[in-house]
mmCIF file of C-alpha atoms in Angstrom:
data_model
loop_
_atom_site.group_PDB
_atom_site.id
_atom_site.type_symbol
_atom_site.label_atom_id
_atom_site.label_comp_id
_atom_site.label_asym_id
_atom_site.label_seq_id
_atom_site.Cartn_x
_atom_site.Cartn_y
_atom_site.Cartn_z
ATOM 1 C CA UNK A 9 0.000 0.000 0.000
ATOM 2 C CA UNK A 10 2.770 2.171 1.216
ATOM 3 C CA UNK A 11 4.595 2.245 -2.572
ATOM 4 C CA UNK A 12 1.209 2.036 -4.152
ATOM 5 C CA UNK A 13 0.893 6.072 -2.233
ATOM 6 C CA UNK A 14 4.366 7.265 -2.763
ATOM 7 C CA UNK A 15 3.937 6.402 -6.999
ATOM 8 C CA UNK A 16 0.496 7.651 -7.253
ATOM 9 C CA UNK A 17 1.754 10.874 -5.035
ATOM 10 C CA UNK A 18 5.270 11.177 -7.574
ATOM 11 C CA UNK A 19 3.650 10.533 -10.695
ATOM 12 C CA UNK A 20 2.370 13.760 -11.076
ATOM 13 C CA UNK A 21 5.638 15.726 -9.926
ATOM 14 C CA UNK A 22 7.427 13.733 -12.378
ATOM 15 C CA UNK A 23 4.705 14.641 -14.874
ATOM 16 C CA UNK A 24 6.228 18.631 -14.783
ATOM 17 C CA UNK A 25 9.624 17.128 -14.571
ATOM 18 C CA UNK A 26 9.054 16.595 -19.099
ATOM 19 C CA UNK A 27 7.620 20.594 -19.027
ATOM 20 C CA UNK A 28 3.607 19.818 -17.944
ATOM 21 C CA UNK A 29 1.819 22.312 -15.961
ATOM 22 C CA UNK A 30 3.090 25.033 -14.956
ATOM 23 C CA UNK A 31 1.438 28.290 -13.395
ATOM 24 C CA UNK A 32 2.723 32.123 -12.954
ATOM 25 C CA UNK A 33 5.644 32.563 -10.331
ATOM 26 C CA UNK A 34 5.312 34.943 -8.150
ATOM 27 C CA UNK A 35 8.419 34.457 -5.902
ATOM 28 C CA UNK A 36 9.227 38.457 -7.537
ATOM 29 C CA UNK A 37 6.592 39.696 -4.997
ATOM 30 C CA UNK A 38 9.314 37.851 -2.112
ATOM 31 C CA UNK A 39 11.571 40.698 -0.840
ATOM 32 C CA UNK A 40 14.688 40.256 0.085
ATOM 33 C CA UNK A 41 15.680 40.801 3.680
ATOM 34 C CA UNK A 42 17.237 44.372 3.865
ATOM 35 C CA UNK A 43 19.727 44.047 5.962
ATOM 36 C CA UNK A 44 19.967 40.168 5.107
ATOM 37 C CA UNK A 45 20.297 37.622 8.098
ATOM 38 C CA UNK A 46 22.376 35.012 8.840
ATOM 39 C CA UNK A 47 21.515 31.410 8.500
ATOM 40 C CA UNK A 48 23.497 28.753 10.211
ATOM 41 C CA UNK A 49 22.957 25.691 8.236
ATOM 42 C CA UNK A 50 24.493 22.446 9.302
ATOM 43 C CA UNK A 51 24.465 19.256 7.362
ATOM 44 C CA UNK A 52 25.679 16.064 6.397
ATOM 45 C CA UNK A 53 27.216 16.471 3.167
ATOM 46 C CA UNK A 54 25.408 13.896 1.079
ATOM 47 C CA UNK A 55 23.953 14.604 -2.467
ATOM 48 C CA UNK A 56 20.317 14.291 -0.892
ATOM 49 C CA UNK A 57 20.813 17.919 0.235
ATOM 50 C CA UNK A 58 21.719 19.465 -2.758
ATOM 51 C CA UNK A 59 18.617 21.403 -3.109
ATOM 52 C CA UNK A 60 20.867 23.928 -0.681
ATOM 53 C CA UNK A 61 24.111 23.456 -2.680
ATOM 54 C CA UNK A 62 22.189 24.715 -5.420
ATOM 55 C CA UNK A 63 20.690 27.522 -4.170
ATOM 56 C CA UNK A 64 23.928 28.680 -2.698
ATOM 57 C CA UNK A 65 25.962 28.425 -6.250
ATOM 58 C CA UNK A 66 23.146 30.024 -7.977
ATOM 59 C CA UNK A 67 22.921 32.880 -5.599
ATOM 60 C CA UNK A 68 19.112 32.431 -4.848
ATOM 61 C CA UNK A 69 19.945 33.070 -0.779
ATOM 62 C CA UNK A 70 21.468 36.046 -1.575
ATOM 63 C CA UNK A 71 18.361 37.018 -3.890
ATOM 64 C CA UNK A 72 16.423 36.540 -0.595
ATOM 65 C CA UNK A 73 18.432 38.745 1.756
ATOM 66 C CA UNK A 74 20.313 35.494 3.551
ATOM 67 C CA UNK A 75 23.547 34.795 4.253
ATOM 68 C CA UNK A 76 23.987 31.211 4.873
ATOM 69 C CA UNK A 77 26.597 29.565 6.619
ATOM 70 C CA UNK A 78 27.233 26.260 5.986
ATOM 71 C CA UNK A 79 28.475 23.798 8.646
ATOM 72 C CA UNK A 80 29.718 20.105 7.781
ATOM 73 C CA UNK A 81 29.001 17.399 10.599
ATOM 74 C CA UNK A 82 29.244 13.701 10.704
ATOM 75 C CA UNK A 83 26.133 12.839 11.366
ATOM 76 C CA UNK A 84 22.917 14.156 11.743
ATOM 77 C CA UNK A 85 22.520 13.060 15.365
ATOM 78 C CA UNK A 86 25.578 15.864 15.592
ATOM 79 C CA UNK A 87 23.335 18.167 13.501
ATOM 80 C CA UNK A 88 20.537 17.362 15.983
ATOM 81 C CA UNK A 89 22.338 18.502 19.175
ATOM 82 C CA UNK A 90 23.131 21.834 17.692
ATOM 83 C CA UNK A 91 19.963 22.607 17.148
ATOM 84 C CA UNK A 92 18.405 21.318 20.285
ATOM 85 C CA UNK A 93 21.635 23.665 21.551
ATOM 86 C CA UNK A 94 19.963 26.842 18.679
ATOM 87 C CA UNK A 95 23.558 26.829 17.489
ATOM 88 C CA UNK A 96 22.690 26.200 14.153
ATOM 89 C CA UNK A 97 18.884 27.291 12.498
ATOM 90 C CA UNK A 98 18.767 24.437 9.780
ATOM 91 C CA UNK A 99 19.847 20.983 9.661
ATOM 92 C CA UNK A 100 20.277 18.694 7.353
ATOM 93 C CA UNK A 101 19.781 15.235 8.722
ATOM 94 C CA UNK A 102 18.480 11.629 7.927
ATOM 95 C CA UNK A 103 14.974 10.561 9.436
ATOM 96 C CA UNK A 104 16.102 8.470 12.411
ATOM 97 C CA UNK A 105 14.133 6.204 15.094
ATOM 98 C CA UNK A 106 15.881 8.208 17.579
ATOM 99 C CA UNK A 107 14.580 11.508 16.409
ATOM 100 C CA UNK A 108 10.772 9.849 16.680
ATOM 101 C CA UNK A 109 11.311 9.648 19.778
ATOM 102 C CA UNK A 110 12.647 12.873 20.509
ATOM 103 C CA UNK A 111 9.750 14.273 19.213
ATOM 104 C CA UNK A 112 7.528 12.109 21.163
ATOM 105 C CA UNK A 113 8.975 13.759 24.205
ATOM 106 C CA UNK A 114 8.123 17.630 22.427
ATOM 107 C CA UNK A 115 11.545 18.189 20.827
ATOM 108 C CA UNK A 116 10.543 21.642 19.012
ATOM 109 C CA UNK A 117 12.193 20.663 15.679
ATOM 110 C CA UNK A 118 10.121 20.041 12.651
ATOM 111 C CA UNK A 119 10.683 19.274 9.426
ATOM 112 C CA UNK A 120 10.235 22.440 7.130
ATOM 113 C CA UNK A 121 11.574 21.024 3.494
ATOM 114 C CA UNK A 122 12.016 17.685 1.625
ATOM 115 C CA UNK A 123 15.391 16.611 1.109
ATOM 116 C CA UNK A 124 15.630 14.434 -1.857
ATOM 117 C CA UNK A 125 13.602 11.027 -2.490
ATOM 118 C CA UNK A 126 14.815 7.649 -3.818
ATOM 119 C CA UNK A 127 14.326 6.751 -7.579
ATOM 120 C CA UNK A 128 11.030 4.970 -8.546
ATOM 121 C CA UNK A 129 13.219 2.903 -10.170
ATOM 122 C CA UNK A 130 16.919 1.677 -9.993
ATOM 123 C CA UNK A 131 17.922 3.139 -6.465
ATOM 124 C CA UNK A 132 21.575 3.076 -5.353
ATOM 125 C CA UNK A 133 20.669 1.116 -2.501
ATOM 126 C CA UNK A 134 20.623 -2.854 -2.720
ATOM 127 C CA UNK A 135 20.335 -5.590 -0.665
ATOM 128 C CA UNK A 136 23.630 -8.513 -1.696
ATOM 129 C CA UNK A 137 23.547 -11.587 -1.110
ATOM 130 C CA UNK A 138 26.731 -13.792 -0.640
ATOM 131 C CA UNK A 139 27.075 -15.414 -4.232
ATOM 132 C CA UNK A 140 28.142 -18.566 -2.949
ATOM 133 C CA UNK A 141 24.641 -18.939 -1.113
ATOM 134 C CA UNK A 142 22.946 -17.786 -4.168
ATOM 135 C CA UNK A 143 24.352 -20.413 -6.466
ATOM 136 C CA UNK A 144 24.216 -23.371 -4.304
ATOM 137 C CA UNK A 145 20.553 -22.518 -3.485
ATOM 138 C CA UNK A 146 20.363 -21.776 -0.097
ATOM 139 C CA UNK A 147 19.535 -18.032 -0.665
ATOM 140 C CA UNK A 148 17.385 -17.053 -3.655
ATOM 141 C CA UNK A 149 14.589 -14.512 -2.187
ATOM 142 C CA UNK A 150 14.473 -12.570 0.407
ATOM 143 C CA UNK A 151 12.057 -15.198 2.437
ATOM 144 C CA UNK A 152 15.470 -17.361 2.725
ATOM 145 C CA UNK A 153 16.476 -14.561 4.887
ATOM 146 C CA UNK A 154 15.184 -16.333 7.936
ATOM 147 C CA UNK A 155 17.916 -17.124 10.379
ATOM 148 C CA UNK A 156 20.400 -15.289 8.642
ATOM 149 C CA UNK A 157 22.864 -12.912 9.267
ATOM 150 C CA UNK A 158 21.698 -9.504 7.709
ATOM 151 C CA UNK A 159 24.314 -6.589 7.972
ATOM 152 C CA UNK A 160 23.061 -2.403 7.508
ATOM 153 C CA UNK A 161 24.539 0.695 8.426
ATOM 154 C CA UNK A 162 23.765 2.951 11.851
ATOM 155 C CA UNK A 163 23.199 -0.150 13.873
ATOM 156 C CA UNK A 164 19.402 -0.216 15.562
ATOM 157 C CA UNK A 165 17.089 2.337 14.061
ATOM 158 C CA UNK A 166 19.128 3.345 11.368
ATOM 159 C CA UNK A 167 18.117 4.229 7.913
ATOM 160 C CA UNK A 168 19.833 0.799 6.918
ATOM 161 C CA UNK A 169 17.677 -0.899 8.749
ATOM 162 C CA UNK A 170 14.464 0.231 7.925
ATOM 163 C CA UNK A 171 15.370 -0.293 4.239
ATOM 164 C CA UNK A 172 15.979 -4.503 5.358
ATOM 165 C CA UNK A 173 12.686 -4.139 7.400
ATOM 166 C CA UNK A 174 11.228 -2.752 4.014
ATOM 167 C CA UNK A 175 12.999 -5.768 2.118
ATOM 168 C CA UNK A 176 11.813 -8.709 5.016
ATOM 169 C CA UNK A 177 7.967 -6.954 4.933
ATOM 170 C CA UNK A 178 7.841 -7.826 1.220
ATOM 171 C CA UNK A 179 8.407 -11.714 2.059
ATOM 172 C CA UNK A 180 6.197 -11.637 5.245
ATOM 173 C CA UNK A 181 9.345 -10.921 7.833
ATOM 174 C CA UNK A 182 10.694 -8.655 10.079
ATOM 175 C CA UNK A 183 14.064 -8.360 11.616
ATOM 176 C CA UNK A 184 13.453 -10.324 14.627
ATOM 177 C CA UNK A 185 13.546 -12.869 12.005
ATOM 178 C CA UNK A 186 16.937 -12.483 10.857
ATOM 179 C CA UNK A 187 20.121 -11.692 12.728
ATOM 180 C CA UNK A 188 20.817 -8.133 12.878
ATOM 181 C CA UNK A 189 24.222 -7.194 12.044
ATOM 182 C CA UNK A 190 26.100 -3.624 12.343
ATOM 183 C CA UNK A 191 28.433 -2.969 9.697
ATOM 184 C CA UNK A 192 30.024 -0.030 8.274
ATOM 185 C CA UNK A 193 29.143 0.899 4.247
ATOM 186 C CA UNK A 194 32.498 0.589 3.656
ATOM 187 C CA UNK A 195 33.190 -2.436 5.048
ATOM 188 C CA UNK A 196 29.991 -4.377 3.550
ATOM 189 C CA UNK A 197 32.632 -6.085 0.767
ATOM 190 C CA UNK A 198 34.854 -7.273 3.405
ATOM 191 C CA UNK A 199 32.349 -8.759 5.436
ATOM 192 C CA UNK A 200 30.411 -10.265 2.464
ATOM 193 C CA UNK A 201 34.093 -12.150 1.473
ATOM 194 C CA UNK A 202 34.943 -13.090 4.864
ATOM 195 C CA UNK A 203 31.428 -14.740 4.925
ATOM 196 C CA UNK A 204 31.177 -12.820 8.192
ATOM 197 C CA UNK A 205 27.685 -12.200 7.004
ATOM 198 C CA UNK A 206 25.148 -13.516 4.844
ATOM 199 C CA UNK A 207 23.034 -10.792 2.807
ATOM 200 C CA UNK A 208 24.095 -6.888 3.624
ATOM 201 C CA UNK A 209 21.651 -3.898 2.539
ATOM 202 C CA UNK A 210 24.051 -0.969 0.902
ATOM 203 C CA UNK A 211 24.422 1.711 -1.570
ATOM 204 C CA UNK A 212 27.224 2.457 -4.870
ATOM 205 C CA UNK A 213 30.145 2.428 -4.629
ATOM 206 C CA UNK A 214 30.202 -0.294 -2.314
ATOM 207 C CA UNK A 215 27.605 -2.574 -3.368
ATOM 208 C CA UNK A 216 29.372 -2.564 -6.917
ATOM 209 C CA UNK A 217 32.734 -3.090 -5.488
ATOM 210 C CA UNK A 218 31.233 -6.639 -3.782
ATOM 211 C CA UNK A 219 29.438 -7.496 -7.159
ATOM 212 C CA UNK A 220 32.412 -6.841 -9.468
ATOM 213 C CA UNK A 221 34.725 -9.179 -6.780
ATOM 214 C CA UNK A 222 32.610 -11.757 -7.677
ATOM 215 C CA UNK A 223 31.248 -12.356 -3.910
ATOM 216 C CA UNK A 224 28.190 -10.674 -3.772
ATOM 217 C CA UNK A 225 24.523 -10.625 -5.907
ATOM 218 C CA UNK A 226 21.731 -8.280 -6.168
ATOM 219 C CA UNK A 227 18.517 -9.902 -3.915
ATOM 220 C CA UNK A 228 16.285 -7.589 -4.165
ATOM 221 C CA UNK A 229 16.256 -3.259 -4.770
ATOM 222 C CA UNK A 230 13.894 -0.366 -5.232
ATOM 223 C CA UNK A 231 12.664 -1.313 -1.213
ATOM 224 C CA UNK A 232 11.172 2.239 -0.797
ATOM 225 C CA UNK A 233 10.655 3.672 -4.327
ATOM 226 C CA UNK A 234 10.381 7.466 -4.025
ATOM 227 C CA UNK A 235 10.780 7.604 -0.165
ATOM 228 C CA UNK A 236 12.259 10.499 1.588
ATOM 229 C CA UNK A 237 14.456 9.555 4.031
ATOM 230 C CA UNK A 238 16.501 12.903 4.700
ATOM 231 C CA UNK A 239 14.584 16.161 5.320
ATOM 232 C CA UNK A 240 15.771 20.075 6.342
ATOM 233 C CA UNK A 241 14.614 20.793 10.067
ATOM 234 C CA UNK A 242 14.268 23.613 11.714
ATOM 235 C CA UNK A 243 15.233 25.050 15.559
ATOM 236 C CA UNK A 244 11.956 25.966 16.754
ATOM 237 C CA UNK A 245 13.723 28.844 18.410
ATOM 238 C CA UNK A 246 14.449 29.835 14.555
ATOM 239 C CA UNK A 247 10.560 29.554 13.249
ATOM 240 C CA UNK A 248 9.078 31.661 15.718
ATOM 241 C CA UNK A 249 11.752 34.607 16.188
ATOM 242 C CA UNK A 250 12.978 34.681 12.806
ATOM 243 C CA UNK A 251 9.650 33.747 10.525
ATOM 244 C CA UNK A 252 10.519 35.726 7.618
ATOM 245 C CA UNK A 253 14.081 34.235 7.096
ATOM 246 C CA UNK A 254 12.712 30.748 7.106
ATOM 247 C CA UNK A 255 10.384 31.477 4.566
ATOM 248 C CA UNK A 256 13.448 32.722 2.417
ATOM 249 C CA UNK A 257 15.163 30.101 2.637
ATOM 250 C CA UNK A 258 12.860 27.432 1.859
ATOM 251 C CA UNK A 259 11.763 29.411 -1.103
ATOM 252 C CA UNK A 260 15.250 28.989 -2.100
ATOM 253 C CA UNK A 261 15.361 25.789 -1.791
ATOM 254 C CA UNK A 262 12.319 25.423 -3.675
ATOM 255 C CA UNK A 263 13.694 27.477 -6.196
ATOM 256 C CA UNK A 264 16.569 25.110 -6.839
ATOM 257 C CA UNK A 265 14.849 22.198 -7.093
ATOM 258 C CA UNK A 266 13.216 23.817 -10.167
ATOM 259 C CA UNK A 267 16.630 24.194 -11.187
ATOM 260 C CA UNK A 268 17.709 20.697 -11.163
ATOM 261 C CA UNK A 269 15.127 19.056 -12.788
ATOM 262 C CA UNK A 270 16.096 16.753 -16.453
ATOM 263 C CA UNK A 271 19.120 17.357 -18.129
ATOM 264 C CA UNK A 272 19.775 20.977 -15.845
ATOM 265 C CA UNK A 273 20.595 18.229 -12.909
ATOM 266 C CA UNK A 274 24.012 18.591 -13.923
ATOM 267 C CA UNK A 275 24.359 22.011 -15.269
ATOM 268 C CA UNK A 276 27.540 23.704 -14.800
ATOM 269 C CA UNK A 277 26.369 25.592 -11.917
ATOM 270 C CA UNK A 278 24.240 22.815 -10.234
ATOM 271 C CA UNK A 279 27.669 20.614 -10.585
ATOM 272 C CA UNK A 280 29.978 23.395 -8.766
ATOM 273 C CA UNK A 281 27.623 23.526 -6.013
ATOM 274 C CA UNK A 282 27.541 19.737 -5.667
ATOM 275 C CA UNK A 283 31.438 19.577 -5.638
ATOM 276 C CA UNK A 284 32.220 22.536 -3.158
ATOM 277 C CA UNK A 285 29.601 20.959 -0.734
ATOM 278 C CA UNK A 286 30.442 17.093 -0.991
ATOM 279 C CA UNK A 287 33.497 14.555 -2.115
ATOM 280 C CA UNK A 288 32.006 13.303 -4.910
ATOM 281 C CA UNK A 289 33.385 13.849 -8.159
ATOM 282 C CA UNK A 290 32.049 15.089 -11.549
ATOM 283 C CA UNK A 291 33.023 11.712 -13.418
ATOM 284 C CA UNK A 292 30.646 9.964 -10.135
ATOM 285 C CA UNK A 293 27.834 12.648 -10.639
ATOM 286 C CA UNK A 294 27.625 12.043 -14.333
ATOM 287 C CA UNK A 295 28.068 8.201 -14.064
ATOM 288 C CA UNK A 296 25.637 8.194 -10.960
ATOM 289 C CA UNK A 297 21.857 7.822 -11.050
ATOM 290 C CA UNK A 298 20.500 11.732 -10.506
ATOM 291 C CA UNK A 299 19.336 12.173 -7.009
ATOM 292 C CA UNK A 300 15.330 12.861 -7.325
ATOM 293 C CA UNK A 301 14.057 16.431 -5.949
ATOM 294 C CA UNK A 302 9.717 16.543 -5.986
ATOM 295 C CA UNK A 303 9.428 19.851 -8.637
ATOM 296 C CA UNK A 304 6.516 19.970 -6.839
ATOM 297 C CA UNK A 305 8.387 20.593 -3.235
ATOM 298 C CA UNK A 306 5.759 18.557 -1.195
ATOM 299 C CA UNK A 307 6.646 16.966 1.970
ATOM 300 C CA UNK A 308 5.738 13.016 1.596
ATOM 301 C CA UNK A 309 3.545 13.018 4.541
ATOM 302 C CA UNK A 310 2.782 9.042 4.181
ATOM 303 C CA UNK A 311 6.145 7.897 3.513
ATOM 304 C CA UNK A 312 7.086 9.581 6.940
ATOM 305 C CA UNK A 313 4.186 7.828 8.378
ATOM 306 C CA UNK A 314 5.808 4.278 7.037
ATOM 307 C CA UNK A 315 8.749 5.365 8.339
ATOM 308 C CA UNK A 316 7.317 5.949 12.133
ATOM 309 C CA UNK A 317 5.485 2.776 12.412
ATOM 310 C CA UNK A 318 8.000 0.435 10.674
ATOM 311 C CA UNK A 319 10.821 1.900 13.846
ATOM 312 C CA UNK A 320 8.131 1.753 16.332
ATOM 313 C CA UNK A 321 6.916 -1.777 15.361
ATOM 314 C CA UNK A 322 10.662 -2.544 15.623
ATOM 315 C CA UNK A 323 11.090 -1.872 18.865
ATOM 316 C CA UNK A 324 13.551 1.098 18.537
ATOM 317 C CA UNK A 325 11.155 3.940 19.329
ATOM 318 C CA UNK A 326 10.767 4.727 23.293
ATOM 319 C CA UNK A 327 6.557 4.930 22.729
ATOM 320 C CA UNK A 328 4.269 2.499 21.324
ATOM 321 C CA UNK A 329 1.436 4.520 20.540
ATOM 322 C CA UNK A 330 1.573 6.032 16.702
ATOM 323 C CA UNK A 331 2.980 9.327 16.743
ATOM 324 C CA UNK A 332 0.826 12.623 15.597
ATOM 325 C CA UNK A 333 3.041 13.331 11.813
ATOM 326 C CA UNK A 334 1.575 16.992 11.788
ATOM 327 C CA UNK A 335 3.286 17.561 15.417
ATOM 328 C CA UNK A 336 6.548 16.999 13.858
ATOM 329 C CA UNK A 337 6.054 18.594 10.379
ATOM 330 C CA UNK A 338 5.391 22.106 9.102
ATOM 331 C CA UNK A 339 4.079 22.698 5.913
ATOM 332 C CA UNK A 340 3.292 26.453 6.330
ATOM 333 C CA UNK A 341 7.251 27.340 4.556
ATOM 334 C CA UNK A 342 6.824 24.727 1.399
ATOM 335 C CA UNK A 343 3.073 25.975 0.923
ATOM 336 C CA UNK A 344 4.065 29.299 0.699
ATOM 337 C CA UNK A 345 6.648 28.966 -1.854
ATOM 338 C CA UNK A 346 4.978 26.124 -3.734
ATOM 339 C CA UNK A 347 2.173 29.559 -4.520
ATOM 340 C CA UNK A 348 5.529 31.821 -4.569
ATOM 341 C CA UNK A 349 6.670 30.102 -7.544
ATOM 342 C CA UNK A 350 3.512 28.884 -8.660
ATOM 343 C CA UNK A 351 4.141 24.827 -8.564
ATOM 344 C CA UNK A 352 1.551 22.568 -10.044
ATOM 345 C CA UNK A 353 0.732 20.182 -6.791
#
């Protein structure tokens, strides 16, 4: 039901994506902050952000009065702290169990803009198999999962492992079915030919460094087909004193993602943002499948939902009751520059 949702929901964002629908922008009527305001901005930098990268290399801050500062951290749980602290105004971080329940407990932190979503089809993120299991039989679907050892990224609650819970749900499993193993992304090869593991969920490069070794197969991909599993939050502190710059600078944001849309995804200006923010490489961006950004700048309301109950059900969330989405997502910043710029939604 859950994908059935998110492709009905994308289908008609990706519809504008080839030029359909369009209506008059009035983002010209948006004034630019005189004197402009500082925005601390801290994320993790990962091409799932680059809705910001963009609309610092194109200037579009700037055209809204802000100057944005941009702050790398490790992880978003380091992102989190800061703004807990009001350190920083915006974060960019991944959608966590431990954040679910941070919220639970009235963390004032919503989510004010979508980072990017995974590809309907052909995601970067796969779950291997060990080839030897796959040829001699004993692995062949995900249902032979049972009783194996399954390694993911981030440990309990992590994005890693609500991508396996995703894979296990499709055969009629859940992770207290498997053995739940902690590995690093870059270590997922080693493990996988040390036969420390058995299947391992992971993303390019290092699910086609396993494959091209030889000791690793594709089991199953596309888990969570246009999920959002990254978002921009906001210091609660920053919404209510400083109103007008959030607006600004999810208009910006919104702006860019206009701007990376087809073949402008890597534009010369879109791809100098994405370098000076992230390691990647142009020869990886223009190799790489193009990170997805909704033209039509909606929050995916029931893909957060899936993500909420599928940590909860887990175990990994410190309440058992569903959580309230609307407490911990605000919708007033993207609505107001989805009529700014005039996006069909």
């Amino acid at each position: 039901m859950f994908v059935k949702i998110l492709k009905k929901a994308i289908a008609i964002p990706l519809a504008f994506m080839l030029g359909l629908g369009a209506i008059a922008s009035h983002a010209e009527d948006v004034a630019p902050l005189d004197p402009p305001q500082t925005v601390k901005f801290a994320y993790v930098p990962i091409m799932k952000f680059a809705s910001a990268y963009v609309a610092d290399a194109r200037g579009l801050f700037t055209k809204y009065g802000l100057n944005v500062e941009f702050e790398r951290v490790k992880s978003g749980t380091e992102a989190i702290a800061f703004l807990d602290q009001g350190t920083v105004d915006v974060g960019g971080i991944a959608i966590v169990a431990s954040l679910w329940s941070a919220w639970s407990r009235g963390l004032n932190m919503p989510i004010i803009a979508p980072g990017a979503l995974d590809p309907l089809k052909d995601g970067p993120t796969v779950l291997l198999v060990r080839k030897d299991l796959k040829e001699s039989g004993a692995i062949t679907s995900v249902s032979d999962l049972k009783g194996k050892r399954v390694a993911s990224a981030g440990g309990p609650g992590s994005g890693g492992e609500y991508q396996i819970s995703k894979a296990l749900e499709s055969a009629g499993l859940t992770i207290r079915d498997v053995e739940m193993i902690n590995v690093g992304n870059a270590d997922m090869p080693a493990a996988l030919d040390a036969k420390s593991v058995d299947a391992a969920m992971t993303g390019s490069p290092f699910s086609d460094q396993a494959i091209k070794a030889g000791t690793a197969d594709v089991l199953a991909k596309d888990m969570t087909p246009g999920l959002m599993t990254v978002a921009f939050v906001a210091s609660g502190k920053f919404i209510s004193e400083r109103p007008e710059a959030a607006k600004r600078f999810v208009l910006a944001l919104a702006e860019a993602t206009q701007m990376m849309q087809g073949e402008d995804y890597l534009s010369p200006e879109n791809v100098a943002g994405y370098l000076k923010h992230t390691a990647t490489t142009e020869e990886a961006l223009k190799k790489g499948i193009p990170v997805v950004y909704d033209p039509a700048f909606k929050i995916p309301v029931a893909g957060l939902a899936d993500i909420e109950r599928v940590h909860r059900e887990n175990g990994r969330t410190e309440y058992e009751d569903p959580i309230d989405i609307t407490k911990v997502v605000n919708e007033t910043f993207t609505n107001e520059a989805a009529m700014a710029l005039g996006l069909a939604r």
